[in-house]
XYZ file of C-alpha atoms in Angstrom:
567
model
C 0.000 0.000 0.000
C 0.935 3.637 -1.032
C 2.603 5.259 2.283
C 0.487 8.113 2.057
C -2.627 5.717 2.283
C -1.522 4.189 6.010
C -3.223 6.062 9.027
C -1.354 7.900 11.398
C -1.982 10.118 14.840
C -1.694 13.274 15.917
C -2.166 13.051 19.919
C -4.585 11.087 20.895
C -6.001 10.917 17.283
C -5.794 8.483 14.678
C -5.758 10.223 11.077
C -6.808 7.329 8.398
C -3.932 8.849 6.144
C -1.277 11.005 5.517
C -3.208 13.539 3.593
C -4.304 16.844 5.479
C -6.695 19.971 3.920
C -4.814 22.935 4.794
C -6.843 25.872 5.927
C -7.983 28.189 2.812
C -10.541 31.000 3.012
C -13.543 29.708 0.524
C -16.034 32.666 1.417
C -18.960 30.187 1.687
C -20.115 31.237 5.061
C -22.910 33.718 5.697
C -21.934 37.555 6.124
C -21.838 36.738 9.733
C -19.558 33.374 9.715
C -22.340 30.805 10.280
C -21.960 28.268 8.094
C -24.126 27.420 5.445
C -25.163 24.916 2.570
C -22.424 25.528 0.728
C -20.288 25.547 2.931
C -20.946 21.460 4.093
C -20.848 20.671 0.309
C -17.443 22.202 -0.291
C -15.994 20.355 2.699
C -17.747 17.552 2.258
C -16.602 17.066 -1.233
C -12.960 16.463 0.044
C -14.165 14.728 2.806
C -15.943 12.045 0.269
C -12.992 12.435 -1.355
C -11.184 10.390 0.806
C -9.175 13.386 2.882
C -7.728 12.297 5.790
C -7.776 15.040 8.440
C -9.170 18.527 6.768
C -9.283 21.575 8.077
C -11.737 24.369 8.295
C -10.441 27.463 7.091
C -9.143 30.543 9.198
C -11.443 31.063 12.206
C -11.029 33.891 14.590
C -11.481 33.490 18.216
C -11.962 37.179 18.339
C -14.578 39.700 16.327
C -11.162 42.252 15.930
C -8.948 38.829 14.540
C -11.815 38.983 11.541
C -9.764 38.899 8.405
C -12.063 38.363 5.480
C -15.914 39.146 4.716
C -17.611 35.841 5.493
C -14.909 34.316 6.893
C -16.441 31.231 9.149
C -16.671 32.407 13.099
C -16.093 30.611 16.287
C -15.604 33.958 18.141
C -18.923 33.424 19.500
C -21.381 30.460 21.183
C -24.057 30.778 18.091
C -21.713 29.730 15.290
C -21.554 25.784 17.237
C -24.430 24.633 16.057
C -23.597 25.635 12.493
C -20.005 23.867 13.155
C -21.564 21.005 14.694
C -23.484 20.406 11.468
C -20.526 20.474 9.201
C -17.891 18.563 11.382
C -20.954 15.306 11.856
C -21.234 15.899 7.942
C -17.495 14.966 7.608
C -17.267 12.520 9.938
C -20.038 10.525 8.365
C -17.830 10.489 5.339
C -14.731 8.763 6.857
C -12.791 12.227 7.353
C -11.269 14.093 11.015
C -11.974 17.329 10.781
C -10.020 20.459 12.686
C -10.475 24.029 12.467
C -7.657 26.846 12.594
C -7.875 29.357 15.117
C -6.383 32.769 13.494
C -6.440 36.108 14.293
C -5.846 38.737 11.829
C -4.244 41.068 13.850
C -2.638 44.068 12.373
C -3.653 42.519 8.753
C -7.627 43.510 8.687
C -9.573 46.594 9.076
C -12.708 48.042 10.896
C -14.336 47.859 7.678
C -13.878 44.112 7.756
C -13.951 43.100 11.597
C -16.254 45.786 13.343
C -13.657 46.894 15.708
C -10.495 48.510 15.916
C -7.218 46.153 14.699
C -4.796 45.283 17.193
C -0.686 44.044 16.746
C 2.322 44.073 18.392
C 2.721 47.605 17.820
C 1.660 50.408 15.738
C 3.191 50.375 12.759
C 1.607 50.663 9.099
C -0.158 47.366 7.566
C -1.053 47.123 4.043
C -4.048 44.966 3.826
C -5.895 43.754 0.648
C -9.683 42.869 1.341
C -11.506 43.271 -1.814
C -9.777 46.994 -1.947
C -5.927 47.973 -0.778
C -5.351 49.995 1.968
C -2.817 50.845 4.708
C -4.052 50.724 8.392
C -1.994 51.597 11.436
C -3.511 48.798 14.081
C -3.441 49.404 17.985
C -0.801 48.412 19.901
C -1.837 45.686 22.034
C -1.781 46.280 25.994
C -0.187 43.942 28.552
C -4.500 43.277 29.204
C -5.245 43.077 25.837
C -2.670 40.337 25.160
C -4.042 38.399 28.050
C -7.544 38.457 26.618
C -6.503 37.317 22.976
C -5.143 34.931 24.629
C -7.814 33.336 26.662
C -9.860 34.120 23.363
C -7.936 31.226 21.743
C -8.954 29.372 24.602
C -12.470 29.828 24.816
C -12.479 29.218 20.965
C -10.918 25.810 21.363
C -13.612 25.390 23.787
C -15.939 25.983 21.332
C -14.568 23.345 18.882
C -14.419 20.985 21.039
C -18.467 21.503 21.784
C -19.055 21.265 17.828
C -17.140 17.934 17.792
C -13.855 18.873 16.313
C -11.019 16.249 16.094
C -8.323 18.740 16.126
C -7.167 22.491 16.943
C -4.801 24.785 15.025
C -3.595 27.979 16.089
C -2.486 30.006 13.341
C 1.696 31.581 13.821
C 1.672 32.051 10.223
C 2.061 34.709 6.990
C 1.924 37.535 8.861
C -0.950 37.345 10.668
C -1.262 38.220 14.704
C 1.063 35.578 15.743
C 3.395 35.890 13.590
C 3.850 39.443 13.891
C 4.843 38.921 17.002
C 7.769 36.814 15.466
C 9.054 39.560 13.319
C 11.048 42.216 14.497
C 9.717 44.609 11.488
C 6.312 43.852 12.674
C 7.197 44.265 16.591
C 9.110 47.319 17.872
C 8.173 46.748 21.505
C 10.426 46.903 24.917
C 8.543 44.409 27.141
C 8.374 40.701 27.493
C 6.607 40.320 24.004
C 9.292 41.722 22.001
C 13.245 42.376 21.225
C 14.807 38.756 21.871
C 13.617 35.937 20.119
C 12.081 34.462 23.162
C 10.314 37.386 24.169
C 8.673 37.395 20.456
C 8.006 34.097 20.351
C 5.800 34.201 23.984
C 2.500 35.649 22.925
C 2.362 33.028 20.660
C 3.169 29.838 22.855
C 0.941 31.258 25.765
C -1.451 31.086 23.408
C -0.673 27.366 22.764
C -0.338 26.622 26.615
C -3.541 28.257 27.333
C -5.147 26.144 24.689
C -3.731 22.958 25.734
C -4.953 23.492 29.171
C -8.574 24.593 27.741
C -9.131 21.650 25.906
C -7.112 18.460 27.968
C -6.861 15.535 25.745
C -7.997 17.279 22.533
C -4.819 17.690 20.138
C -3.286 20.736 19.348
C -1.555 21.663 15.882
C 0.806 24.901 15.830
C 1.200 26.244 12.192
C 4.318 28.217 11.777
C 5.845 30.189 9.160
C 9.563 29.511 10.359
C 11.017 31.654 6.815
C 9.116 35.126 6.262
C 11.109 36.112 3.040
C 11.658 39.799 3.920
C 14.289 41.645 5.996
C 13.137 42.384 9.550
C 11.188 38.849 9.146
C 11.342 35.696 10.713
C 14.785 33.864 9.622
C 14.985 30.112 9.369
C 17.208 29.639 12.064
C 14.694 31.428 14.238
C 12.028 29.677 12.974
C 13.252 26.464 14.324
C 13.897 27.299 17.388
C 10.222 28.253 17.600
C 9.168 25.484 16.168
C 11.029 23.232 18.750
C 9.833 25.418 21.580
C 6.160 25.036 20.513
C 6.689 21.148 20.373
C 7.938 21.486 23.891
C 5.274 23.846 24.725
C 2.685 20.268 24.206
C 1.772 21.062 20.240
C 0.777 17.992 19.291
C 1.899 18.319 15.824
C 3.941 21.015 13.864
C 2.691 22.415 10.174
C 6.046 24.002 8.761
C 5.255 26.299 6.341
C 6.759 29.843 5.193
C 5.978 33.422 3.556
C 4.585 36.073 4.653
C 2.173 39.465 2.985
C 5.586 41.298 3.101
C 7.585 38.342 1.816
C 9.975 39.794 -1.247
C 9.929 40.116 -3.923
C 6.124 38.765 -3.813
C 3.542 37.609 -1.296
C 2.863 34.846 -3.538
C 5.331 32.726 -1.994
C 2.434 31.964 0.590
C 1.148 29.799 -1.633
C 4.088 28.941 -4.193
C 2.867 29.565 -7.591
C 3.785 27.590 -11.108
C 7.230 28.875 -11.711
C 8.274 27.532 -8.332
C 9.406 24.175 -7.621
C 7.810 21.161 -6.490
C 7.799 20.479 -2.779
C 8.940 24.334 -2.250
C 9.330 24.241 1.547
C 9.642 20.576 2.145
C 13.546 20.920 3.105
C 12.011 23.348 5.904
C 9.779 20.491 7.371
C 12.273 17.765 6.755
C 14.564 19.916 9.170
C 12.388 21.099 11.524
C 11.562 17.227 11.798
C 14.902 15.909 12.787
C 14.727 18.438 15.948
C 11.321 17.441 17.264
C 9.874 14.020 18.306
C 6.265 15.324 17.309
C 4.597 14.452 14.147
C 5.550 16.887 11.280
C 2.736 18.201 8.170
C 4.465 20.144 5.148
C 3.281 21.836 3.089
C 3.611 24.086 -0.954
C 3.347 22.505 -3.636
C 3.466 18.762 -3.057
C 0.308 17.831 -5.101
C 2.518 14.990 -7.570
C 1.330 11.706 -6.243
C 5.244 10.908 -6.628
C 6.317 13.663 -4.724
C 3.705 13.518 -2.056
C 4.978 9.461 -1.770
C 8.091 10.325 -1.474
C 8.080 13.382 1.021
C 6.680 10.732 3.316
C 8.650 7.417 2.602
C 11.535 9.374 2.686
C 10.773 10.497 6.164
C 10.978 14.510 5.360
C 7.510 14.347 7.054
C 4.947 12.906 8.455
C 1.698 14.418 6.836
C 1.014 16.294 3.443
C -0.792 19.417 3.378
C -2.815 19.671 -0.236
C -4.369 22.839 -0.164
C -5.362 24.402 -4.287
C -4.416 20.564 -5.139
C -7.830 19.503 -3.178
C -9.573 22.389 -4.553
C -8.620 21.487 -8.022
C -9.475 17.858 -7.248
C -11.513 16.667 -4.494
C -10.854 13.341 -5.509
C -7.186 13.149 -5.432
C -6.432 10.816 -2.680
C -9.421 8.002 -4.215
C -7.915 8.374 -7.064
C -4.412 7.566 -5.742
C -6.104 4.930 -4.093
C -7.422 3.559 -7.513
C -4.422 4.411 -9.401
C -6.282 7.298 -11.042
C -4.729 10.198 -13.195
C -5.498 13.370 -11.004
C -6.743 16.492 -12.196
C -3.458 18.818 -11.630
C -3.277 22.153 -10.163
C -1.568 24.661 -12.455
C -0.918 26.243 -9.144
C -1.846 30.150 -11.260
C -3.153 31.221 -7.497
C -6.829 32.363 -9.441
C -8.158 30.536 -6.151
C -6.932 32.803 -4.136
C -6.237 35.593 -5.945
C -9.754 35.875 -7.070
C -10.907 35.198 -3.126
C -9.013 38.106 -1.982
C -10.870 40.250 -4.671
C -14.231 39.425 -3.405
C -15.208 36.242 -5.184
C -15.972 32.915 -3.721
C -13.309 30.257 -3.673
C -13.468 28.545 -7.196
C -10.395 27.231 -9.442
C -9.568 26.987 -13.488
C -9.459 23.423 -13.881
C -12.238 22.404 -11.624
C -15.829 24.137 -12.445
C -17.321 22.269 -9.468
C -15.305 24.164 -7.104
C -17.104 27.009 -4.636
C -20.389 25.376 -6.578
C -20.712 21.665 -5.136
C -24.139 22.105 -3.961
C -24.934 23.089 -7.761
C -23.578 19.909 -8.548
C -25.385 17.505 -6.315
C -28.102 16.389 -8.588
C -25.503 14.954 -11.044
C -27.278 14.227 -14.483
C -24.467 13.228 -17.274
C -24.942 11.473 -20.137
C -25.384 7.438 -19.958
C -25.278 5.182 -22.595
C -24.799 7.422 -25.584
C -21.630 7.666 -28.914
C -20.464 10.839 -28.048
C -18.256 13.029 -30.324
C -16.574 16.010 -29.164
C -14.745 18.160 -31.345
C -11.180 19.380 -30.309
C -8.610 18.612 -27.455
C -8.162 21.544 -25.603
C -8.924 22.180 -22.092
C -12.897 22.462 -22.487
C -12.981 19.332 -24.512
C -10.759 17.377 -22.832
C -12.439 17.814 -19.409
C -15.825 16.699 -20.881
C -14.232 13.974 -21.908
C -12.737 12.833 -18.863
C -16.217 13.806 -16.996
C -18.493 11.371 -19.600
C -16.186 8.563 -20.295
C -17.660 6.477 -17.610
C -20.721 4.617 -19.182
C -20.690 6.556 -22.742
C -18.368 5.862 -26.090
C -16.560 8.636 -26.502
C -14.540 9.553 -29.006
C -12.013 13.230 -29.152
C -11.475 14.236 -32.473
C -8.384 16.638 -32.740
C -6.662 18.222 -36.243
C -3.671 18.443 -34.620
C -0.767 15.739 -33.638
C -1.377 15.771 -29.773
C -3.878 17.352 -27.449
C -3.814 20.698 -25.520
C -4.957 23.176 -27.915
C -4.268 26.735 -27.392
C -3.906 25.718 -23.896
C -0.084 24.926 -24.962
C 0.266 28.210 -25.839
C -0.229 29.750 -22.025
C 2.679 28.970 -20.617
C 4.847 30.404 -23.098
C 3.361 33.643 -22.052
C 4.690 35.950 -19.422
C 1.824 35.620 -17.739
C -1.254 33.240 -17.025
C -3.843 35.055 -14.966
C -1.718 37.010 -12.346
C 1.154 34.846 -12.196
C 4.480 34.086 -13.881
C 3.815 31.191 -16.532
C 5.462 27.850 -16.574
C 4.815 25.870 -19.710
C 5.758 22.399 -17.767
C 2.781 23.376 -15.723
C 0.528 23.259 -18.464
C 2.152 20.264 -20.207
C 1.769 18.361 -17.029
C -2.051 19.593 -16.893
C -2.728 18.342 -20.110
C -0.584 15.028 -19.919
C -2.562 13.835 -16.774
C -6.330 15.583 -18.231
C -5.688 13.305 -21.323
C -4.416 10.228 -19.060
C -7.528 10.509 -17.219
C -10.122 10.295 -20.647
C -7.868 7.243 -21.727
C -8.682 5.730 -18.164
C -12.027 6.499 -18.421
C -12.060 4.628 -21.842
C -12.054 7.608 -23.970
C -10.759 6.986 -27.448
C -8.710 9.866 -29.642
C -8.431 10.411 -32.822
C -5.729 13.184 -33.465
C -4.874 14.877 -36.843
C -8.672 14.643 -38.422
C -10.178 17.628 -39.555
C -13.995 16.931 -38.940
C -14.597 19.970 -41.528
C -12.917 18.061 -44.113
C -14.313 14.557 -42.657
C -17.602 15.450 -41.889
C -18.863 11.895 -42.202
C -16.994 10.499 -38.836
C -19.926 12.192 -36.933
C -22.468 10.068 -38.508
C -22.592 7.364 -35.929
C -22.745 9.904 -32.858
C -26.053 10.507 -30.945
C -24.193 13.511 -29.706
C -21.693 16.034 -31.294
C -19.748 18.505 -28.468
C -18.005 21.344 -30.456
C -15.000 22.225 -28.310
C -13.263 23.684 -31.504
C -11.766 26.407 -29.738
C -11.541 30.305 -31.043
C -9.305 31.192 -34.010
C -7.420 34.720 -34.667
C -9.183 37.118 -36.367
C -6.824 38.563 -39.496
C -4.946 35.698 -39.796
C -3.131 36.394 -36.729
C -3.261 32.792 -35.847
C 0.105 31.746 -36.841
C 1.927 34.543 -36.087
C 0.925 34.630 -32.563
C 1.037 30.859 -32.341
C 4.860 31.078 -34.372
C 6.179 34.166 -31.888
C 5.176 32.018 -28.519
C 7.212 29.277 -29.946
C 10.221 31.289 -30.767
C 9.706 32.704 -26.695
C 9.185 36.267 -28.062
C 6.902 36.001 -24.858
C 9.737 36.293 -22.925
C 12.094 38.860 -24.755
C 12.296 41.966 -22.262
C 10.537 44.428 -24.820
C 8.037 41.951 -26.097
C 7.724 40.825 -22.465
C 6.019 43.726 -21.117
C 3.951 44.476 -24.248
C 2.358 40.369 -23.711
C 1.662 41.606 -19.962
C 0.374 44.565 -20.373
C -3.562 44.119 -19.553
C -4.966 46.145 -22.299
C -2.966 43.744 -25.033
C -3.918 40.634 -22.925
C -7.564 41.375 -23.357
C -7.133 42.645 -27.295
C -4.409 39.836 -27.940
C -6.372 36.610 -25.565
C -10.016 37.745 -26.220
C -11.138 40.426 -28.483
C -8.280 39.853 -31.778
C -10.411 36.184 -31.012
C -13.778 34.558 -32.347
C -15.825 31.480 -31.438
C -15.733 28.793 -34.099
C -19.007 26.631 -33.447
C -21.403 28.141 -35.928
C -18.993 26.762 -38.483
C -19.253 22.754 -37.019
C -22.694 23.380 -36.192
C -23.931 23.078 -39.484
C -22.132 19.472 -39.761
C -24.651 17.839 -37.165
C -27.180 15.620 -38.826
C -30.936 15.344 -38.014
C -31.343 13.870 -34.586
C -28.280 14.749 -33.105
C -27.747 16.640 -29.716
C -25.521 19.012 -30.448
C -23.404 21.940 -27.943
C -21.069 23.906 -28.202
C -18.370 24.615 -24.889
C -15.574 27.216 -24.266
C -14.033 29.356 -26.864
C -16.041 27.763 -29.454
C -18.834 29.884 -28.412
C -16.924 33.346 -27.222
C -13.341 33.556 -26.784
C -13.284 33.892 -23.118
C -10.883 33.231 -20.334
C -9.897 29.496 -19.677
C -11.927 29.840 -16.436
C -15.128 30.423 -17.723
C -14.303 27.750 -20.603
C -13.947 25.165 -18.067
C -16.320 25.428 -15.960
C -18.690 25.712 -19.372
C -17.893 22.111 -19.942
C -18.171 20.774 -16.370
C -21.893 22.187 -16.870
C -22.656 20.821 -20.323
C -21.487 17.295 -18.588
C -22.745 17.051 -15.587
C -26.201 19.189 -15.343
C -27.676 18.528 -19.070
């Protein structure tokens, strides 16, 4: 059996694998943090999944820790019952279920939380909450520290009543705790700041108080122990935290890093596609040889191979799959069937998107942020399906219909991808720095998964020229893409493969928003009307993504996860 697949404890817990849901702000919650429908069906989607310990996003113990509009609360005794429902929702589906106590500190605002922002000490915070601004928090008071503190406690309290398997207090990217950690963030003279151990206190009387709150119940500390900026948190301080908190009773240690003032982006938080696999896994791998509690890691670790080995290898004891789950709910069944996942492309439009407003959703996985729209599954069943083109919209349908249809991909080209090859040769993919092995790796695994499903391709056959192949169908999918207006089409197509994307004057002219949307969408025109007219009397025929507006890859997607699942 696959390592990852073997339970494992955390205290007196026994987790039924090695795969933890990190905490990630979804936005599903009511504007006053109960929970609601959709809320239970995003969890519980991972949960069904096969997850083995996941964790409910950021949770403030206090009303000023508030860090996002309908962000999930525990600050108070009326969000239990909401909690209750959601945590017996997820154990019923074989998962253990914790919740991460975080306070925003000096990273919210009174627009956001109700009351005034408190941090170490007053010093300016930019903070990005659907609009940018800079705040200048409250310095917290020997009294106020006390009652944050007992906050926490009360809090874990609180989970414990809805049923909770698990605690986890947040000392992470920048927020309260761990701007107590970094000297930039914390200019004070007392016992909570200068030396190391004074900055590290607040955040381990936090984890005492806790621990002595809720006896038996574990604890999980998550710790940025690298903040990526000067005046941050260094690595070597990190550590020492990290073993301090162990010896403080954390029951477990999730080693992560980054920070909103990490340099030269905040991104790092969540390591996007031009960084490596298993980005801070050497962090937790050290971190674990100084501690004798069990060890989660975390960025970028969604490769089944990479995940298997992080473990085997004994770098850790856990993985952490945060936009990996969201992508693909189904990850760790799948591993457990031998499955082709759905990858991440790790482009951060999760969160990036999130912090703008929107409700958690993701690129490759329509279904995300919209489970409960998808309950009341009604694909296909039993019918010849043809769909027309390889690209991202038609592969996905594909791979969503396979199972109890014959399907067949017809594609002009040698290999599958469509313009979706193209995208990483760009500067930039959404907000992010492009990778083109992150889109070849999408595609590779999208395409493994339709063959798995018993999907069958037919590559370099023109269906204009062959119109006769569709004959047998009962139902013709036009995924055909959007072509260049102009002719453009092999010029653009030509200059991505020569990496004119990249040359430093051509560089900023592909990333400059107004050419993105002439040069992506608008110099771009849907191609179905064209293949329409080949359908023959009888036929069901739709048309998905570009094919009917060129249109963002998002919107593409989640077109065909639609057409598949709800017709």
């Amino acid at each position: 059996m696959n390592i990852l697949l073997t339970p494992a404890r955390i205290g007196s817990v026994e987790i039924p694998n090695r795969i933890v849901m990190p905490p990630m702000t979804t936005r599903t919650a009511d504007a006053e943090g109960h929970v609601t429908d959709d809320s239970v069906a995003y969890y519980l989607a991972r949960a069904r999944g096969g997850v083995g310990l996941i964790t409910i996003e950021m949770a403030s113990p206090e009303k000023a820790g508030r860090h996002r509009r309908r962000e999930v609360g525990i600050y108070d005794d009326r969000f239990v019952p909401g909690l209750t429902r959601l945590v017996d929702e997820l154990h019923r589906a074989g998962s253990k279920v914790s919740i991460q106590l975080g306070h925003g500190g000096g990273h919210t605002r009174i627009d956001i939380c109700g009351e005034t922002p408190i941090a170490p000490s007053a010093i300016p915070h930019p903070v990005y909450e659907t609009t940018f601004e800079t705040i200048v928090p409250e310095e917290m008071t020997k009294a106020r520290i006390d009652a944050t503190i007992a906050a926490h406690a009360t809090a874990a309290v609180r989970a414990r009543t809805a049923g909770f398997d698990c605690v986890e207090i947040h000392a992470a990217h920048g927020y309260l705790i761990s701007q107590f950690h970094a000297p930039f963030e914390n200019r004070r003279t007392d016992a909570y700041g200068g030396s190391l151990e004074n900055r590290a206190r607040f955040g381990l009387e936090a984890l005492r108080a806790v621990k002595a709150a809720v006896p038996g119940m574990p604890v999980i500390y998550r710790l940025s122990v690298e903040d990526f900026f000067p005046g941050g948190l260094p690595f070597d301080e990190g550590r020492r935290i990290a073993i301090w908190a162990a010896e403080a009773g954390a029951d477990a240690l999730h080693v992560t890093a980054g920070h909103y003032r990490s340099l030269p982006s905040a991104q790092i938080v969540l390591p996007p596609m031009t960084f490596p696999d298993a980005t801070f896994l050497d962090f937790a791998a050290d971190v674990k040889k100084a501690v004798g509690i069990p060890v989660i890691a975390v960025g970028r670790l969604g490769d089944p191979a990479t995940a298997t080995d992080a473990v085997a290898s004994g770098k850790t004891d856990f993985v952490a799959l945060g936009r990996t789950l969201i992508a693909d709910p189904q990850w760790v069944a799948k591993l457990r069937r031998g499955e082709p996942i759905r990858r991440c492309l790790a482009c951060n439009t999760c969160i990036n998107e999130m912090r703008g407003g929107a409700g958690i959703g993701c690129v490759v996985n329509g279904a995300a942020g919209r489970e409960a729209m998808f309950a009341d599954r009604k694909p296909p069943h039993g019918e010849r399906i043809a769909i027309i083109g390889a690209g991202p919209a038609g592969l996905t349908y594909a791979s969503l219909v396979g199972e109890g249809n014959d399907v067949t991909v017809f594609e002009k080209d040698k290999r599958p991808g469509g313009a979706f090859r193209y995208a990483g040769k760009a500067p930039l993919f959404q907000d992010v720095a492009a990778s083109e092995a992150s889109f070849t790796r999408y595609i590779a695994d999208l395409t493994a998964a339709c063959i798995y499903g018993g999907v069958k391709f037919r590559f370099e056959t023109d269906v204009a020229d062959a119109p006769d192949v569709l004959v047998p169908f009962d139902r013709v999918v036009i995924a055909t893409g959007a072509r260049y207006r102009y002719g453009l089409g092999a010029v653009a197509t030509t200059m991505l493969d020569w990496g004119a994307g990249r040359w430093p004057g051509l560089s900023r002219l592909f990333s400059a928003p107004a050419f993105r949307d002439w040069f992506y969408y608008r110099a771009r025109r849907g191609t179905a009307e064209r293949f329409q007219a080949l359908a023959k009397p009888g036929q069901t025929v739709i048309a998905i993504g570009d094919a009917v507006t060129a249109g963002k890859s998002k919107p593409a997607i989640a077109g065909a996860f639609e057409a598949a699942l709800l017709t």
